[in-house]
Coordinates of C-alpha atoms in Angstrom, one line a residue:
M1 CA -47.0 4.6 7.9
K2 CA -45.7 8.0 7.1
E3 CA -43.7 8.3 10.4
L4 CA -41.9 5.1 9.4
R5 CA -40.9 6.3 5.9
F6 CA -37.7 8.1 6.7
R7 CA -36.3 5.2 8.8
F8 CA -37.3 2.7 6.1
I9 CA -35.5 4.8 3.4
L10 CA -32.4 5.1 5.7
I11 CA -32.3 1.3 6.3
V12 CA -32.7 0.5 2.6
L13 CA -29.9 2.9 1.7
A14 CA -27.6 1.4 4.3
I15 CA -28.3 -2.1 3.0
A16 CA -27.9 -1.1 -0.6
L17 CA -24.6 0.6 0.1
S18 CA -23.3 -2.4 2.0
I19 CA -24.2 -4.7 -0.9
Y20 CA -22.6 -2.3 -3.4
L21 CA -19.4 -2.3 -1.3
L22 CA -19.3 -6.1 -1.0
Y23 CA -20.2 -6.8 -4.6
P24 CA -16.5 -6.5 -5.8
T25 CA -15.6 -9.2 -3.2
Y26 CA -18.3 -11.5 -4.6
V27 CA -17.0 -10.8 -8.1
D28 CA -13.4 -11.4 -7.1
Y29 CA -14.3 -14.7 -5.4
H30 CA -15.8 -16.0 -8.6
N31 CA -13.0 -14.6 -10.8
S32 CA -10.5 -16.3 -8.6
K33 CA -12.3 -19.6 -8.9
D34 CA -12.6 -19.3 -12.7
I35 CA -8.9 -18.4 -13.0
Q36 CA -7.9 -21.3 -10.9
K37 CA -9.9 -23.7 -13.1
I38 CA -8.1 -22.3 -16.2
V39 CA -4.7 -22.5 -14.5
Q40 CA -5.3 -26.1 -13.3
A41 CA -6.4 -27.1 -16.8
K42 CA -3.3 -25.5 -18.3
R43 CA -1.2 -27.3 -15.6
S44 CA -2.5 -30.7 -16.6
E45 CA -2.0 -29.8 -20.3
L46 CA 1.6 -28.7 -19.8
L47 CA 2.4 -31.8 -17.7
T48 CA 0.8 -34.0 -20.4
N49 CA 2.7 -32.3 -23.3
N50 CA 6.0 -31.9 -21.4
P51 CA 6.4 -34.5 -18.5
S52 CA 10.0 -33.5 -17.9
I53 CA 9.2 -29.8 -17.1
S54 CA 10.6 -28.8 -13.7
E55 CA 8.3 -27.5 -10.9
D56 CA 9.9 -24.0 -11.1
Q57 CA 9.5 -23.7 -14.8
L58 CA 5.9 -24.9 -14.5
D59 CA 5.2 -22.4 -11.8
K60 CA 6.6 -19.5 -13.9
V61 CA 4.6 -20.5 -16.9
L62 CA 1.4 -20.8 -14.9
L63 CA 2.1 -17.5 -13.2
S64 CA 2.5 -15.9 -16.6
I65 CA -0.8 -17.4 -17.8
E66 CA -2.5 -16.1 -14.6
D67 CA -1.1 -12.6 -15.1
S68 CA -2.2 -12.6 -18.8
I69 CA -5.7 -13.5 -17.8
K70 CA -5.8 -10.7 -15.2
L71 CA -4.3 -8.1 -17.6
A72 CA -6.7 -9.1 -20.4
D73 CA -9.7 -8.0 -18.3
P74 CA -9.2 -4.7 -16.3
S75 CA -12.4 -5.5 -14.3
I76 CA -10.6 -8.4 -12.6
R77 CA -7.9 -6.1 -11.2
E78 CA -10.5 -3.5 -10.3
A79 CA -12.6 -6.0 -8.3
R80 CA -9.5 -7.3 -6.5
L81 CA -8.5 -3.8 -5.4
K82 CA -12.0 -3.1 -4.0
R83 CA -12.6 -6.5 -2.3
V84 CA -12.4 -7.1 1.4
K85 CA -8.7 -7.5 2.1
L86 CA -7.5 -10.5 3.9
G87 CA -4.7 -10.6 6.5
L88 CA -1.6 -12.8 6.3
D89 CA -3.2 -15.4 8.6
L90 CA -6.0 -15.8 6.0
Q91 CA -4.2 -15.7 2.7
G92 CA -0.6 -16.6 3.6
G93 CA 2.5 -14.5 3.3
M94 CA 5.3 -13.1 5.5
R95 CA 5.4 -10.8 8.5
V96 CA 8.8 -9.4 9.3
V97 CA 9.9 -7.1 12.0
L98 CA 13.0 -5.1 11.2
E99 CA 15.1 -3.1 13.6
V100 CA 17.4 -0.3 12.4
N101 CA 20.7 -0.7 14.0
T102 CA 21.2 2.8 15.4
V103 CA 24.3 1.7 17.3
K104 CA 26.1 1.3 14.0
L105 CA 24.8 4.7 13.0
L106 CA 26.4 6.3 16.1
E107 CA 29.7 4.5 15.3
K108 CA 29.6 5.8 11.8
I109 CA 29.0 9.5 12.5
A110 CA 31.3 9.7 15.7
N111 CA 34.5 11.8 15.5
N112 CA 37.6 9.9 16.6
P113 CA 35.9 7.2 18.7
D114 CA 38.2 5.7 21.4
D115 CA 37.9 2.8 23.8
D116 CA 35.8 4.8 26.3
F117 CA 33.4 5.6 23.5
N118 CA 33.1 2.0 22.5
Q119 CA 32.5 0.8 26.1
V120 CA 29.8 3.4 26.7
L121 CA 28.1 2.6 23.4
E122 CA 28.2 -1.1 24.1
S123 CA 26.7 -0.5 27.6
A124 CA 24.0 1.7 26.0
A125 CA 23.2 -0.9 23.4
S126 CA 22.7 -3.6 26.1
E127 CA 20.4 -1.3 28.1
A128 CA 18.4 -0.3 25.0
A129 CA 17.8 -4.0 24.2
I130 CA 15.6 -4.3 27.3
S131 CA 14.3 -0.7 27.4
D132 CA 12.0 1.5 25.4
E133 CA 14.3 4.4 25.9
A134 CA 16.0 5.6 22.7
I135 CA 19.7 4.6 22.5
V136 CA 20.8 8.2 21.9
D137 CA 19.3 9.3 25.2
I138 CA 20.8 6.3 27.0
F139 CA 24.2 7.0 25.4
A140 CA 24.0 10.7 26.3
R141 CA 23.1 9.9 29.9
K142 CA 26.0 7.5 30.3
L143 CA 28.4 10.0 29.0
E144 CA 27.1 12.6 31.4
E145 CA 27.6 10.2 34.3
K146 CA 31.3 9.9 33.2
K147 CA 31.5 13.7 33.0
V148 CA 32.2 13.5 29.3
R149 CA 30.5 16.0 26.9
L150 CA 28.8 14.9 23.7
S151 CA 30.9 17.4 21.8
R152 CA 33.9 15.1 22.5
Y153 CA 32.6 12.7 19.8
F154 CA 29.9 14.6 17.9
G155 CA 29.4 18.0 16.4
S156 CA 31.9 20.8 17.2
I157 CA 33.6 21.7 20.5
R158 CA 31.6 24.9 20.7
E159 CA 28.2 23.3 20.4
E160 CA 26.0 22.7 23.4
D161 CA 25.2 19.2 24.4
S162 CA 21.5 19.9 24.1
K163 CA 21.9 21.0 20.5
I164 CA 24.1 17.9 19.6
L165 CA 21.6 15.6 21.3
S166 CA 18.7 17.1 19.3
D167 CA 20.7 16.6 16.1
L168 CA 21.5 13.0 17.0
R169 CA 17.8 12.3 17.7
T170 CA 16.9 13.8 14.3
Q171 CA 19.5 11.7 12.5
T172 CA 18.4 8.4 14.2
D173 CA 14.7 9.2 13.4
D174 CA 15.7 10.0 9.8
A175 CA 17.6 6.7 9.5
V176 CA 14.4 4.8 10.3
T177 CA 12.3 7.0 7.9
R178 CA 14.9 6.4 5.2
A179 CA 14.8 2.7 5.8
M180 CA 11.0 2.7 5.5
E181 CA 11.2 4.7 2.3
I182 CA 13.7 2.3 0.7
I183 CA 11.7 -0.8 1.8
R184 CA 8.4 0.7 0.6
N185 CA 9.9 1.5 -2.8
R186 CA 11.3 -2.0 -3.1
V187 CA 8.1 -3.7 -2.1
D188 CA 6.2 -1.6 -4.6
Q189 CA 8.6 -2.6 -7.3
Y190 CA 8.5 -6.2 -6.3
G191 CA 4.8 -6.2 -7.0
V192 CA 3.5 -7.3 -3.6
S193 CA -0.3 -6.6 -3.4
E194 CA -1.7 -5.0 -0.3
P195 CA 1.6 -4.7 1.6
S196 CA 1.6 -3.1 5.1
I197 CA 4.6 -1.1 6.3
Q198 CA 4.5 0.7 9.6
K199 CA 6.8 2.1 12.2
Q200 CA 6.8 0.6 15.7
G201 CA 8.5 2.3 18.6
E202 CA 11.8 4.2 18.0
R203 CA 13.6 2.0 15.6
R204 CA 11.5 -0.9 14.4
V205 CA 9.5 -1.4 11.2
I206 CA 6.8 -4.0 10.7
I207 CA 6.3 -5.3 7.2
E208 CA 3.5 -7.6 6.1
L209 CA 3.8 -9.1 2.6
P210 CA 0.7 -11.1 1.6
G211 CA 1.3 -13.8 -0.9
I212 CA 5.1 -14.0 -0.4
A213 CA 6.3 -17.5 0.0
K214 CA 10.0 -17.3 -0.9
E215 CA 11.6 -16.4 2.4
E216 CA 15.2 -15.9 1.2
E217 CA 14.0 -13.6 -1.7
A218 CA 12.0 -11.5 0.8
R219 CA 15.0 -11.2 3.2
Q220 CA 17.1 -9.9 0.3
L221 CA 14.4 -7.5 -0.7
L222 CA 14.2 -6.0 2.8
Q223 CA 17.8 -6.1 3.9
G224 CA 19.8 -5.4 0.7
T225 CA 21.8 -2.2 0.4
A226 CA 19.8 0.6 -1.5
L227 CA 21.3 1.5 -4.9
L228 CA 21.3 5.2 -5.7
E229 CA 22.5 6.1 -9.2
F230 CA 22.9 9.2 -11.4
R231 CA 22.3 8.2 -15.1
L232 CA 22.1 10.4 -18.2
L233 CA 18.9 10.3 -20.2
K234 CA 19.3 9.5 -23.9
E235 CA 18.6 12.3 -26.5
P236 CA 15.0 12.5 -27.6
E237 CA 15.8 11.5 -31.2
F238 CA 17.7 8.4 -30.1
A239 CA 15.0 7.4 -27.7
I240 CA 12.2 7.8 -30.2
N241 CA 14.1 5.7 -32.7
V242 CA 14.5 2.9 -30.1
M243 CA 10.8 3.1 -29.2
K244 CA 9.9 2.9 -32.9
K245 CA 12.0 -0.2 -33.3
V246 CA 10.4 -1.8 -30.3
D247 CA 7.0 -0.9 -31.7
E248 CA 7.8 -2.3 -35.1
T249 CA 9.1 -5.6 -33.5
L250 CA 6.0 -6.0 -31.5
A251 CA 3.8 -5.3 -34.5
G252 CA 5.9 -7.7 -36.7
K253 CA 6.6 -5.1 -39.3
V254 CA 9.3 -2.6 -40.5
L255 CA 8.5 1.0 -41.0
D256 CA 10.3 3.9 -42.7
E257 CA 12.9 5.4 -40.2
T258 CA 11.7 8.9 -41.1
D259 CA 8.1 8.1 -40.4
S260 CA 7.1 10.1 -37.3
S261 CA 3.4 9.4 -37.6
I262 CA 3.6 6.8 -34.8
V263 CA 4.4 9.5 -32.2
K264 CA 1.6 11.8 -33.5
D265 CA -0.9 8.9 -33.5
S266 CA 0.0 7.8 -29.9
T267 CA -0.7 11.3 -28.7
K268 CA -4.0 11.5 -30.4
L269 CA -4.9 8.2 -28.7
A270 CA -4.5 9.9 -25.3
A271 CA -6.9 12.7 -26.4
D272 CA -9.4 10.6 -28.3
T273 CA -9.3 6.8 -28.0
S274 CA -12.1 6.3 -30.4
K275 CA -10.2 7.5 -33.5
Q276 CA -6.6 7.5 -34.6
T277 CA -5.0 9.1 -37.6
D278 CA -2.3 7.1 -39.5
T279 CA -0.6 9.7 -41.7
T280 CA 1.1 7.0 -43.8
S281 CA -2.2 5.8 -45.1
N282 CA -4.4 8.9 -44.4
E283 CA -7.1 6.6 -43.0
Q284 CA -8.9 6.8 -39.7
L285 CA -8.0 4.0 -37.4
S286 CA -10.0 2.7 -34.5
A287 CA -8.3 2.3 -31.1
E288 CA -8.3 -1.5 -31.7
E289 CA -6.7 -1.2 -35.1
F290 CA -4.1 1.3 -33.9
A291 CA -3.2 -1.0 -31.0
K292 CA -2.6 -3.8 -33.5
Q293 CA -0.4 -1.7 -35.8
H294 CA 1.4 0.2 -33.0
P295 CA 1.2 -2.0 -29.8
F296 CA 3.9 -0.1 -28.0
F297 CA 2.7 3.5 -28.8
A298 CA -0.9 2.5 -28.0
V299 CA 0.1 2.3 -24.3
A300 CA 3.2 4.5 -24.2
L301 CA 2.1 7.9 -25.3
I302 CA 4.5 10.6 -26.5
N303 CA 3.8 14.4 -26.5
P304 CA 4.9 15.7 -29.9
Q305 CA 4.7 19.3 -28.6
G306 CA 7.2 18.4 -25.9
Q307 CA 11.0 18.7 -26.1
T308 CA 11.6 15.3 -24.6
A309 CA 11.0 11.6 -25.4
D310 CA 9.2 10.9 -22.2
A311 CA 6.5 8.3 -22.6
Y312 CA 3.3 8.4 -20.5
V313 CA 1.9 5.1 -19.3
K314 CA -1.2 4.4 -17.3
A315 CA -0.8 2.4 -14.1
D316 CA -2.7 -0.5 -15.4
D317 CA -0.4 -0.7 -18.5
K318 CA 2.9 -0.7 -16.6
V319 CA 3.0 -4.5 -16.3
K320 CA 2.0 -4.8 -20.0
I321 CA 4.9 -2.5 -21.0
Q322 CA 7.4 -4.4 -18.9
R323 CA 6.3 -7.7 -20.5
M324 CA 6.7 -6.2 -23.9
L325 CA 10.2 -5.0 -23.1
N326 CA 11.2 -8.3 -21.6
R327 CA 10.5 -10.2 -24.8
A328 CA 13.6 -11.8 -26.4
D329 CA 12.9 -10.2 -29.8
V330 CA 12.4 -6.8 -28.3
Q331 CA 15.6 -7.1 -26.3
Q332 CA 17.5 -7.6 -29.5
V333 CA 16.5 -4.2 -30.9
I334 CA 17.3 -2.3 -27.7
P335 CA 20.9 -1.2 -27.6
N336 CA 23.0 -3.0 -24.9
N337 CA 24.0 0.3 -23.3
V338 CA 20.5 1.6 -22.6
E339 CA 17.4 0.5 -20.7
F340 CA 13.9 1.8 -20.0
A341 CA 12.9 2.9 -16.5
F342 CA 9.7 4.2 -14.9
S343 CA 9.2 7.2 -12.6
A344 CA 9.0 6.2 -9.0
K345 CA 5.6 8.0 -8.5
P346 CA 2.8 9.1 -10.8
I347 CA 2.9 12.6 -12.3
G348 CA -0.8 12.9 -12.6
V349 CA -4.2 11.2 -13.1
Q350 CA -6.2 10.6 -16.3
D351 CA -9.5 8.8 -16.5
G352 CA -9.2 7.9 -12.8
Q353 CA -5.8 6.2 -13.4
N354 CA -2.3 7.3 -12.2
I355 CA 0.1 8.2 -15.1
F356 CA 3.7 7.2 -14.9
V357 CA 6.6 8.4 -17.1
L358 CA 8.8 5.9 -19.0
Y359 CA 12.4 7.1 -19.6
L360 CA 15.3 5.7 -21.7
V361 CA 18.5 6.0 -19.7
N362 CA 22.1 4.8 -20.0
K363 CA 22.6 1.4 -18.5
N364 CA 25.8 2.4 -16.8
P365 CA 25.6 5.1 -14.1
E366 CA 27.7 8.2 -14.2
L367 CA 27.9 8.3 -10.4
T368 CA 26.5 6.3 -7.5
G369 CA 25.0 7.5 -4.3
G370 CA 27.9 6.5 -2.1
V371 CA 29.5 9.9 -2.8
I372 CA 26.7 12.0 -1.3
T373 CA 27.4 13.2 2.2
D374 CA 24.3 15.3 2.8
A375 CA 21.0 16.6 1.2
M376 CA 18.6 19.2 2.4
A377 CA 15.1 20.1 1.2
N378 CA 14.3 23.8 1.3
I379 CA 12.4 26.7 -0.3
D380 CA 14.4 28.9 -2.8
P381 CA 14.0 32.4 -1.5
S382 CA 14.2 34.0 -5.0
T383 CA 11.6 31.8 -6.6
S384 CA 9.6 30.4 -3.6
A385 CA 9.9 27.0 -5.3
A386 CA 10.8 23.8 -3.5
I387 CA 14.5 22.7 -4.1
V388 CA 16.9 20.1 -2.8
S389 CA 20.5 20.9 -2.1
M390 CA 23.0 18.1 -2.0
E391 CA 26.7 17.8 -1.1
M392 CA 29.3 15.2 -2.2
N393 CA 32.7 14.1 -0.9
S394 CA 35.9 15.2 -2.6
E395 CA 36.0 12.3 -4.9
G396 CA 32.3 12.7 -5.9
A397 CA 32.7 16.5 -6.3
T398 CA 35.6 16.0 -8.8
E399 CA 33.7 13.5 -10.8
W400 CA 30.4 15.5 -10.7
A401 CA 32.2 18.6 -12.0
R402 CA 33.5 16.5 -15.0
I403 CA 30.1 14.9 -15.6
T404 CA 28.1 18.2 -15.5
G405 CA 30.6 20.1 -17.5
A406 CA 30.5 17.6 -20.3
N407 CA 26.7 17.3 -20.4
I408 CA 25.3 20.8 -20.1
D409 CA 21.6 21.0 -21.2
K410 CA 21.2 17.2 -20.9
R411 CA 19.0 15.5 -18.3
C412 CA 20.4 13.4 -15.5
A413 CA 18.1 10.8 -13.8
I414 CA 18.3 10.3 -10.1
M415 CA 17.5 6.6 -9.6
L416 CA 16.9 4.5 -6.5
D417 CA 16.5 0.7 -6.9
G418 CA 15.8 1.0 -10.6
V419 CA 13.1 3.7 -10.6
I420 CA 13.5 7.4 -11.3
F421 CA 12.7 10.0 -8.7
S422 CA 13.8 13.0 -10.7
A423 CA 15.3 13.9 -14.1
P424 CA 16.5 17.5 -13.9
V425 CA 18.4 19.3 -16.7
I426 CA 22.1 20.1 -16.1
R427 CA 22.3 23.9 -16.5
G428 CA 26.0 24.2 -16.2
K429 CA 29.2 22.8 -14.7
I430 CA 28.9 22.2 -11.0
P431 CA 32.2 22.4 -9.1
G432 CA 32.7 21.8 -5.4
G433 CA 30.2 19.0 -5.1
R434 CA 27.3 21.3 -4.2
S435 CA 24.2 20.9 -6.4
Q436 CA 20.7 22.1 -6.5
I437 CA 17.7 20.1 -7.8
E438 CA 14.6 21.9 -9.0
G439 CA 11.2 20.8 -10.3
M440 CA 9.5 19.5 -7.2
A441 CA 5.8 20.4 -6.8
N442 CA 6.0 21.2 -3.1
L443 CA 8.2 21.0 -0.1
E444 CA 6.8 17.6 0.8
E445 CA 8.0 16.2 -2.5
A446 CA 11.3 17.8 -2.0
K447 CA 11.6 16.2 1.4
L448 CA 10.9 12.8 -0.1
L449 CA 13.7 13.4 -2.6
E450 CA 16.0 14.5 0.2
I451 CA 15.3 11.1 1.9
V452 CA 16.0 9.3 -1.3
L453 CA 19.3 11.1 -1.9
K454 CA 20.4 10.3 1.6
A455 CA 19.4 6.7 1.2
G456 CA 22.0 5.9 -1.4
A457 CA 23.8 3.9 1.2
L458 CA 21.9 3.0 4.3
P459 CA 23.3 4.9 7.3
A460 CA 22.5 2.0 9.5
P461 CA 21.9 -1.6 8.7
V462 CA 18.6 -3.2 9.3
E463 CA 18.2 -6.6 11.1
I464 CA 15.4 -9.1 11.0
I465 CA 14.4 -9.7 14.6
E466 CA 11.2 -11.5 14.0
E467 CA 9.9 -13.5 11.0
R468 CA 6.6 -15.3 10.6
T469 CA 5.5 -17.2 7.4
V470 CA 2.0 -18.5 6.8
G471 CA 1.5 -20.9 3.9
P472 CA -1.5 -20.4 1.6
S473 CA -3.0 -23.8 2.5
L474 CA -2.8 -22.9 6.2
G475 CA -4.5 -19.6 5.3
Q476 CA -7.3 -21.3 3.5
D477 CA -7.7 -23.6 6.4
S478 CA -8.0 -20.6 8.7
I479 CA -10.6 -19.0 6.4
S480 CA -12.7 -22.3 6.5
K481 CA -12.5 -22.6 10.3
G482 CA -13.2 -18.9 10.8
L483 CA -16.2 -19.0 8.6
N484 CA -17.5 -22.2 10.1
S485 CA -17.2 -20.7 13.6
A486 CA -19.0 -17.5 12.6
I487 CA -21.8 -19.5 10.9
L488 CA -22.2 -21.8 13.9
G489 CA -22.2 -18.8 16.3
Y490 CA -24.8 -17.0 14.2
V491 CA -27.1 -20.1 14.0
L492 CA -26.9 -20.9 17.7
V493 CA -27.6 -17.3 18.8
A494 CA -30.5 -17.0 16.3
I495 CA -32.0 -20.3 17.4
F496 CA -31.8 -19.3 21.1
M497 CA -33.5 -16.0 20.4
I498 CA -36.2 -17.5 18.3
I499 CA -37.0 -20.2 20.9
Y500 CA -36.8 -17.9 23.9
Y501 CA -38.5 -14.8 22.5
K502 CA -40.7 -16.3 19.7
K503 CA -41.6 -13.6 17.1
A504 CA -39.5 -10.9 18.8
G505 CA -36.6 -13.3 18.6
T506 CA -37.1 -13.6 14.9
I507 CA -36.8 -9.8 14.7
A508 CA -33.5 -10.1 16.6
A509 CA -32.2 -12.8 14.3
A510 CA -33.1 -10.6 11.2
A511 CA -31.3 -7.6 12.8
L512 CA -28.3 -9.8 13.5
T513 CA -28.1 -10.7 9.8
F514 CA -28.0 -7.0 8.8
T515 CA -25.3 -6.5 11.5
I516 CA -23.0 -8.9 9.8
L517 CA -23.8 -7.4 6.4
F518 CA -22.9 -3.9 7.7
I519 CA -19.7 -5.0 9.3
M520 CA -18.4 -6.6 6.1
G521 CA -19.6 -3.6 4.0
I522 CA -17.7 -1.1 6.3
L523 CA -14.6 -3.3 6.1
A524 CA -14.8 -3.3 2.3
G525 CA -15.6 0.4 2.1
F526 CA -12.7 1.6 4.2
G527 CA -10.2 -0.9 2.7
A528 CA -9.7 -2.5 6.1
T529 CA -8.0 -5.9 6.5
L530 CA -9.9 -8.9 7.8
T531 CA -7.8 -11.2 10.0
L532 CA -8.5 -14.4 11.9
P533 CA -8.8 -12.3 15.2
G534 CA -11.1 -10.0 13.2
I535 CA -13.4 -13.0 12.6
A536 CA -13.3 -13.6 16.3
G537 CA -14.4 -10.0 16.8
V538 CA -17.3 -10.6 14.4
V539 CA -18.4 -13.7 16.4
L540 CA -18.1 -11.7 19.7
T541 CA -20.2 -8.9 18.1
M542 CA -23.0 -11.4 17.4
G543 CA -23.4 -12.1 21.1
M544 CA -23.2 -8.4 22.0
A545 CA -25.7 -7.5 19.3
V546 CA -28.5 -9.7 20.8
D547 CA -27.5 -8.4 24.3
A548 CA -29.2 -5.1 23.3
N549 CA -32.2 -7.0 22.2
V550 CA -32.4 -9.0 25.4
L551 CA -32.3 -5.7 27.4
I552 CA -35.1 -4.2 25.3
Y553 CA -37.3 -7.3 25.3
E554 CA -37.0 -7.7 29.1
R555 CA -38.0 -4.1 29.5
I556 CA -41.0 -4.6 27.2
R557 CA -42.1 -7.6 29.2
E558 CA -42.0 -5.5 32.4
E559 CA -44.1 -2.8 30.7
L560 CA -46.6 -5.4 29.5
A561 CA -46.8 -6.8 33.0
T562 CA -48.1 -3.4 34.3
G563 CA -51.0 -3.7 31.8
K564 CA -49.8 -1.3 29.1
T565 CA -50.8 -1.7 25.5
I566 CA -48.2 -3.3 23.1
K567 CA -47.4 0.0 21.5
A568 CA -46.9 1.7 24.9
A569 CA -44.9 -1.2 26.1
I570 CA -42.6 -1.1 23.1
D571 CA -42.1 2.7 23.5
G572 CA -41.4 2.3 27.2
G573 CA -39.2 -0.8 26.7
F574 CA -36.9 1.0 24.2
S575 CA -36.7 4.2 26.1
K576 CA -35.8 2.6 29.4
A577 CA -33.3 0.2 27.9
Y578 CA -31.3 3.0 26.1
S579 CA -29.1 4.0 29.1
A580 CA -28.0 0.4 29.8
I581 CA -27.4 -0.3 26.2
F582 CA -25.3 2.8 25.6
D583 CA -23.3 2.4 28.8
S584 CA -22.2 -1.1 28.0
N585 CA -21.5 -0.5 24.4
I586 CA -19.6 2.8 24.9
T587 CA -17.3 1.3 27.5
T588 CA -16.6 -1.7 25.2
F589 CA -16.0 0.7 22.3
F590 CA -13.4 2.7 24.4
T591 CA -11.7 -0.6 25.2
G592 CA -11.6 -1.3 21.4
I593 CA -10.0 2.1 20.8
I594 CA -7.3 1.4 23.4
L595 CA -6.6 -2.1 21.9
Y596 CA -6.3 -0.6 18.4
Q597 CA -4.1 2.3 19.5
F598 CA -1.6 0.3 21.5
G599 CA -1.9 -3.2 20.0
S600 CA -0.4 -4.4 16.8
G601 CA -1.2 -7.0 14.2
P602 CA -3.8 -9.5 15.4
V603 CA -4.9 -7.3 18.3
Q604 CA -5.7 -4.4 16.0
G605 CA -7.6 -6.7 13.7
F606 CA -9.8 -7.9 16.6
A607 CA -10.3 -4.3 17.9
L608 CA -11.2 -3.0 14.5
T609 CA -14.0 -5.5 13.8
L610 CA -15.2 -5.2 17.4
M611 CA -15.6 -1.4 17.1
I612 CA -17.3 -1.6 13.8
G613 CA -19.5 -4.4 15.1
I614 CA -20.6 -2.3 18.1
V615 CA -21.8 0.6 15.8
A616 CA -23.5 -1.8 13.4
S617 CA -25.2 -3.7 16.2
L618 CA -26.6 -0.5 17.8
F619 CA -27.9 0.6 14.5
C620 CA -29.6 -2.7 13.8
A621 CA -31.1 -3.1 17.3
L622 CA -32.3 0.5 17.8
V623 CA -33.2 1.4 14.3
I624 CA -34.0 -1.7 12.3
G625 CA -35.4 -3.7 15.3
R626 CA -37.5 -0.7 16.3
L627 CA -38.8 -0.2 12.8
L628 CA -39.9 -3.8 12.5
F629 CA -41.7 -3.6 15.9
D630 CA -43.5 -0.4 14.8
F631 CA -44.4 -1.8 11.5
M632 CA -46.0 -4.9 13.1
V633 CA -47.9 -2.7 15.5
V634 CA -49.2 -0.5 12.7
K635 CA -50.3 -3.6 10.8
G636 CA -52.0 -4.9 13.9
Q637 CA -49.9 -8.1 14.1
K638 CA -49.5 -9.9 17.4
I639 CA -46.1 -9.7 18.9
S640 CA -45.0 -12.5 21.2
L641 CA -42.1 -12.2 23.6
G642 CA -42.0 -15.8 24.8

């Protein structure tokens, strides 16, 4: 038995890990059922009390109730984030393929385009539509055929065509990257869970939006022009007073305007959530009591040692803050000329959660991004810090000089689509439209800001060339049919193995059960997405899993026919079947890699589960199956092979 101990421990650990990874999926399934029961009960109640309520109003109220339930219990959100993710074909949503119109980009950046330019560009666009070659390369080739240099329309007359072509390729690549950054930012702000945004080819972007049903809203989200703005932050004293009024309104009380204990208390909550000090009453408050008395500052924490009024909010509390600020009574105490805005990305992590910054900014922008002509991320040679330099057109330069000159030592927020990417301090008047932004952690962050600054107005429009919508009811039907097919496949394979190979077939059926468990556990652990073709991959894996068992069992039969003992036959059967098993599975695995690398969407889903299934089935057949055989031999049990 000692020689079996290591394998037994390894198998137990693998099973325990798979169950641990799948447990959030089990919890999320039951949470969803419980929430739906509550929502349906509320729906019936609302329709009974208010029969005239419209369907849109009813949906909004029910969605609000559902959000409240999820926010009230953080474990619901945590389980949903860790569950096995479902593809669009299983939960419904939209899949959109966007194409960045690089033809328009070339038109925009060309110098003095004439009829010849337009004809060549039109011809290049027609060829690019049926070719994988980049339109820039096609355009350059067609100009070369006409004996026309690229410098006729791009760059300067002294530049070599190779240099201009390289610059054009960079600009077209940047246009796609900038479009992806804008779309990703918008999707995140829209609140789509588990979105997928990836580049395909030279100029296409594939976006998958699970749970989205409003097609027109999604189109506007993806195709609308990005809005880049420069807004001044309000002074710390003013911002704190506004926050205090919000907090008082939420708590249903009015405090002394000179009382600054709220800010101190909110900071202590971040350091020690178990105790809070209310300096107005000199009593120790628990976290629950503090949250009741100061609901806003319990989740928006201020640093009293800092020189700003920036509030720090945990990722899980962002929706809660937004709901607070959207309340009608809270809106009445917020001045009409200001609004709150979050940072675009977290500034750090606390207790395993991302921390975002909440700013108070002027509602009207000082300047919009349409005036920016260029931006460049670089390293400051004097400080070795990452910086971003930006240039504006003449109109923007004049206005920017006035704005910076009138607001020295104030902070200016750089906002894209309503979120703040940076809030630097204006050190002095900036003439000429050339500015330098500091404060980035590294060059990668500076490059991101460069993309954001350039994306004030999209350099090239994006067009929807493919759109597919799957309704939630159709998705649920796909889940039911997929699960039924998987169960039926499992049952048929297991019955065949048990009938044909008797007790050995039972071992194969048991190993098959663990194969499915490991596949689902790996999908959950790596955050992979299960699609309908993925379920097909699981079903195919079931057949391939017992294929290894069939090879082993037939080899064992051959060994037994020569008169060997059962133990010697098992050893010989496994050792002689290894080469055939590995050959067949490795070639299939390589095929899966090729499908995953060059396929997209459904093909990738099938390939992923197929590859995971191959690894899991090999482990189950060669490790678990072998352990069960050896255990039965040690115990002296009779093993029948049909």
